Short mmCIF file of C-alpha atoms in Angstrom, two decimals:
data_model
loop_
_atom_site.label_atom_id
_atom_site.label_comp_id
_atom_site.label_asym_id
_atom_site.label_seq_id
_atom_site.Cartn_x
_atom_site.Cartn_y
_atom_site.Cartn_z
CA MET A 141 0.02 0.06 0.05
CA THR A 142 1.62 3.35 -0.89
CA GLN A 143 1.14 6.03 1.62
CA SER A 144 0.48 9.55 0.45
CA PRO A 145 2.75 12.02 1.22
CA SER A 146 2.15 13.40 4.87
CA THR A 147 -0.31 16.09 5.27
CA THR A 148 0.69 16.94 9.04
CA ARG A 149 1.08 20.28 10.27
CA ASN A 150 3.00 21.56 13.14
CA ILE A 151 0.25 23.92 15.09
CA PRO A 152 1.97 26.29 17.67
CA VAL A 153 -0.64 25.78 20.09
CA VAL A 154 1.44 27.23 22.98
CA GLU A 155 2.22 30.11 21.26
CA LYS A 156 -1.45 30.83 20.19
CA ILE A 157 -2.26 30.09 23.88
CA LEU A 158 0.50 32.84 24.89
CA ASN A 159 -0.54 35.54 22.31
CA ALA A 160 -4.31 34.96 23.39
CA ASN A 161 -3.35 35.45 26.96
CA GLU A 162 -1.04 38.77 26.08
CA GLN A 163 -4.19 40.27 24.33
CA LEU A 164 -6.28 39.64 27.60
CA ALA A 165 -3.45 40.94 29.71
CA SER A 166 -3.36 44.24 27.90
CA GLU A 167 -7.27 44.57 28.33
CA ASN A 168 -6.72 43.99 32.20
CA ARG A 169 -3.84 46.76 32.05
CA GLN A 170 -6.04 48.87 30.39
CA ARG A 171 -8.82 48.63 32.88
CA LEU A 172 -6.79 49.20 35.75
CA ASP A 173 -5.29 52.44 34.18
CA GLN A 174 -8.80 53.56 33.78
CA ALA A 175 -9.78 53.21 37.42
CA GLY A 176 -6.41 54.49 38.69
CA VAL A 177 -5.20 51.15 40.30
CA PHE A 178 -1.62 50.25 40.28
CA GLY A 179 -1.00 46.54 39.98
CA ILE A 180 1.93 44.19 41.33
CA ASN A 181 1.85 40.45 40.55
CA ILE A 182 3.56 38.69 43.58
CA MET A 183 5.34 35.52 42.49
CA ALA A 184 7.10 32.69 44.55
CA SER A 185 7.57 29.23 45.36
CA PRO A 186 5.25 27.74 47.87
CA GLY A 187 6.34 28.90 51.41
CA ALA A 188 8.37 31.65 50.33
CA GLY A 189 6.13 33.80 52.44
CA LYS A 190 4.00 35.72 49.84
CA THR A 191 1.02 35.89 52.00
CA SER A 192 3.21 37.07 54.90
CA VAL A 193 4.82 39.65 52.96
CA ILE A 194 1.23 41.18 51.80
CA GLU A 195 0.38 41.34 55.58
CA LYS A 196 3.46 43.05 56.45
CA THR A 197 3.22 45.15 53.55
CA LEU A 198 -0.30 46.05 54.45
CA ALA A 199 0.53 46.95 58.05
CA GLY A 200 3.18 49.18 56.71
CA LEU A 201 1.05 51.00 54.56
CA GLY A 202 -1.06 51.80 57.66
CA GLY A 203 -4.17 52.41 55.83
CA ARG A 204 -3.00 55.10 53.81
CA PHE A 205 -4.29 53.77 50.56
CA LYS A 206 -7.40 51.43 49.51
CA VAL A 207 -6.22 48.35 48.91
CA ALA A 208 -7.44 45.06 47.24
CA ALA A 209 -5.93 41.54 47.22
CA ILE A 210 -6.62 38.94 44.57
CA ASP A 211 -5.56 35.64 45.83
CA GLY A 212 -4.68 32.45 43.66
CA ASP A 213 -4.25 29.19 44.65
CA VAL A 214 -4.97 25.52 43.76
CA ALA A 215 -7.75 25.13 46.46
CA THR A 216 -8.95 26.92 49.91
CA SER A 217 -9.83 30.34 50.57
CA ILE A 218 -6.67 30.41 53.40
CA ASP A 219 -4.70 33.16 51.58
CA ALA A 220 -7.59 35.70 50.82
CA ASP A 221 -8.98 35.14 54.26
CA ARG A 222 -5.55 36.15 55.98
CA ALA A 223 -5.08 39.26 53.22
CA ALA A 224 -8.74 40.42 54.32
CA ALA A 225 -8.02 40.17 57.77
CA ALA A 226 -5.13 42.23 57.13
CA GLY A 227 -7.12 45.07 55.84
CA ALA A 228 -7.35 44.28 52.18
CA THR A 229 -10.59 43.46 50.17
CA ALA A 230 -9.92 40.03 49.12
CA VAL A 231 -11.01 37.67 46.30
CA GLN A 232 -10.14 34.47 46.05
CA ILE A 233 -9.19 32.41 42.58
CA ASN A 234 -9.28 28.51 43.22
CA THR A 235 -7.39 27.62 39.98
CA GLY A 236 -8.71 23.90 40.06
CA GLY A 237 -5.19 22.49 39.74
CA GLU A 238 -3.85 24.95 37.08
CA CYS A 239 0.08 25.90 38.51
CA HIS A 240 -0.58 29.66 37.71
CA LEU A 241 -2.68 32.77 37.50
CA ASP A 242 -3.44 33.65 33.76
CA ALA A 243 -5.24 37.08 32.23
CA VAL A 244 -8.49 35.17 32.09
CA MET A 245 -8.63 34.36 35.67
CA LEU A 246 -7.39 37.85 36.67
CA ARG A 247 -10.07 39.42 34.16
CA GLY A 248 -12.67 37.24 36.11
CA ALA A 249 -11.63 38.54 39.65
CA LEU A 250 -11.67 41.95 38.50
CA GLN A 251 -15.04 41.96 37.75
CA GLN A 252 -15.71 41.20 41.03
CA LEU A 253 -14.10 44.36 42.51
CA ASN A 254 -15.06 48.16 42.25
CA LEU A 255 -12.04 49.23 40.82
CA PRO A 256 -12.17 52.81 40.98
CA GLN A 257 -12.78 52.40 44.91
CA PHE A 258 -8.88 51.13 45.15
CA GLU A 259 -5.27 52.70 44.68
CA LEU A 260 -3.11 49.41 45.08
CA LEU A 261 -4.15 46.05 43.79
CA MET A 262 -2.03 43.08 44.87
CA VAL A 263 -2.12 39.74 43.18
CA GLU A 264 -0.72 36.75 44.76
CA ASN A 265 0.12 34.31 42.10
CA VAL A 266 -0.03 30.28 42.68
CA GLY A 267 3.18 29.23 44.29
CA ASN A 268 5.38 28.10 41.70
CA LEU A 269 8.81 28.90 40.05
CA ILE A 270 8.20 27.90 36.47
CA CYS A 271 4.68 28.73 35.02
CA PRO A 272 3.67 32.23 36.33
CA ALA A 273 6.66 33.62 34.56
CA ASN A 274 5.21 32.53 31.12
CA PHE A 275 2.00 34.36 31.75
CA GLN A 276 1.35 38.10 32.03
CA LEU A 277 -1.86 39.39 33.86
CA GLY A 278 -1.75 42.85 33.21
CA THR A 279 -0.37 44.42 36.31
CA HIS A 280 2.19 47.24 36.25
CA LYS A 281 5.16 45.56 38.13
CA ASN A 282 5.89 41.79 38.64
CA ILE A 283 7.44 40.99 42.14
CA LEU A 284 9.49 37.99 42.77
CA ILE A 285 9.87 36.54 46.52
CA ALA A 286 12.71 34.05 47.12
CA SER A 287 13.76 32.92 50.64
CA VAL A 288 16.48 31.72 52.44
CA PRO A 289 15.23 28.25 53.19
CA GLU A 290 14.93 27.56 49.55
CA GLY A 291 18.73 27.84 48.86
CA ASP A 292 21.12 30.29 47.26
CA ASP A 293 20.93 28.28 43.72
CA LYS A 294 17.23 29.35 42.78
CA PRO A 295 18.44 31.91 40.24
CA TYR A 296 20.48 29.18 38.57
CA LYS A 297 17.76 26.85 38.49
CA TYR A 298 15.03 28.81 37.48
CA PRO A 299 16.10 31.73 35.26
CA GLY A 300 13.12 32.69 33.51
CA MET A 301 11.44 33.81 36.82
CA TYR A 302 14.31 36.06 37.57
CA ARG A 303 14.75 37.49 34.28
CA GLY A 304 11.35 38.99 33.99
CA VAL A 305 10.43 40.54 37.27
CA ASP A 306 11.00 44.37 38.52
CA ALA A 307 11.53 43.80 42.14
CA LEU A 308 13.08 40.70 44.12
CA ILE A 309 12.03 40.49 48.21
CA ILE A 310 14.63 38.24 49.66
CA ASN A 311 12.36 36.68 52.65
CA LYS A 312 13.40 35.00 55.95
CA ILE A 313 16.82 36.49 56.34
CA ASP A 314 16.41 36.15 60.00
CA LEU A 315 17.45 32.52 59.32
CA LEU A 316 20.59 33.34 57.50
CA PRO A 317 22.80 32.48 60.67
CA TYR A 318 21.06 29.04 60.65
CA ILE A 319 21.27 28.02 56.99
CA PRO A 320 24.14 27.94 54.61
CA PHE A 321 22.93 30.48 52.32
CA LYS A 322 25.45 32.34 50.27
CA MET A 323 24.33 35.74 49.72
CA ASP A 324 27.02 36.51 47.25
CA TYR A 325 26.49 33.60 45.18
CA PHE A 326 22.58 34.26 45.12
CA ARG A 327 23.18 37.90 44.12
CA LYS A 328 25.59 36.72 41.59
CA GLY A 329 22.90 34.49 39.70
CA VAL A 330 20.64 37.23 40.01
CA GLN A 331 22.89 39.79 38.59
CA LEU A 332 23.71 37.66 35.67
CA LEU A 333 19.92 37.37 34.41
CA ASN A 334 18.64 40.61 35.73
CA PRO A 335 21.38 43.37 36.08
CA ASP A 336 19.19 45.93 37.03
CA LEU A 337 17.01 44.46 39.36
CA VAL A 338 16.24 45.96 42.58
CA THR A 339 16.40 43.86 45.63
CA PHE A 340 14.91 44.08 49.26
CA PRO A 341 16.35 41.61 51.97
CA VAL A 342 13.42 41.44 54.25
CA SER A 343 12.32 39.50 57.39
CA CYS A 344 8.62 39.22 58.13
CA MET A 345 9.35 37.97 61.48
CA THR A 346 11.41 41.00 62.68
CA GLY A 347 10.09 43.40 60.13
CA GLU A 348 13.90 44.18 59.00
CA GLY A 349 13.71 45.62 55.36
CA PHE A 350 10.34 46.59 55.12
CA VAL A 351 10.85 50.29 55.26
CA ASP A 352 12.71 50.26 51.88
CA TRP A 353 10.33 47.78 50.12
CA ILE A 354 7.43 50.00 51.07
CA THR A 355 8.85 53.10 50.24
CA TRP A 356 9.73 51.63 46.74
CA LEU A 357 6.03 50.36 46.34
CA VAL A 358 4.70 53.67 47.10
CA ALA A 359 6.90 55.82 45.18
CA HIS A 360 5.71 53.67 42.16
CA LEU A 361 2.23 53.59 43.36
CA GLN A 362 1.98 57.54 43.18
CA LYS A 363 3.77 57.64 39.91
CA ALA A 364 0.51 55.72 38.56
#
């Protein structure tokens, strides 16, 4: 039997998905801009302290700004409940197994908020050091939280996460005396990937470093 010439074509499905996401992210950005809301997308591995940083940031802002929080997680509303208890108006996104938020999910959450009432939106992405970097949400700044217990090799193992972010928070620095974390080695890896990246070493336990982080955040919020 003679086989006909192959007519199989490779369809760049992933590229199409990402392009569609970019379009929706652009619409989300437009919606935030029209409402006068400055948005940040907070990404990190599970356990790095995203929710704790949000709580500490809300405390540091001291009620000066109206803040909304959108919390992404595979299940439960634990993180949104903590953000609400800390003073934010919170919306939970349960991704149903997806390891990241995307622009469609954020659009649905934005529809649950009366955006003109707010000045700052903090989006807590799903804990993951791979997928969130590939899906823009439409926020103004991407923030990555690293933590000392994760190890000092993460910039080398997950370069994609470090290349595309605007600020890096290094959390749990109170543990530096107890964990073999070489800060110079870590910073060298970050510098190779993102030379101008601003970094904020902080501790949610002691509060160290939060003044600089909040000063940076407020400066960008007021420019928006």
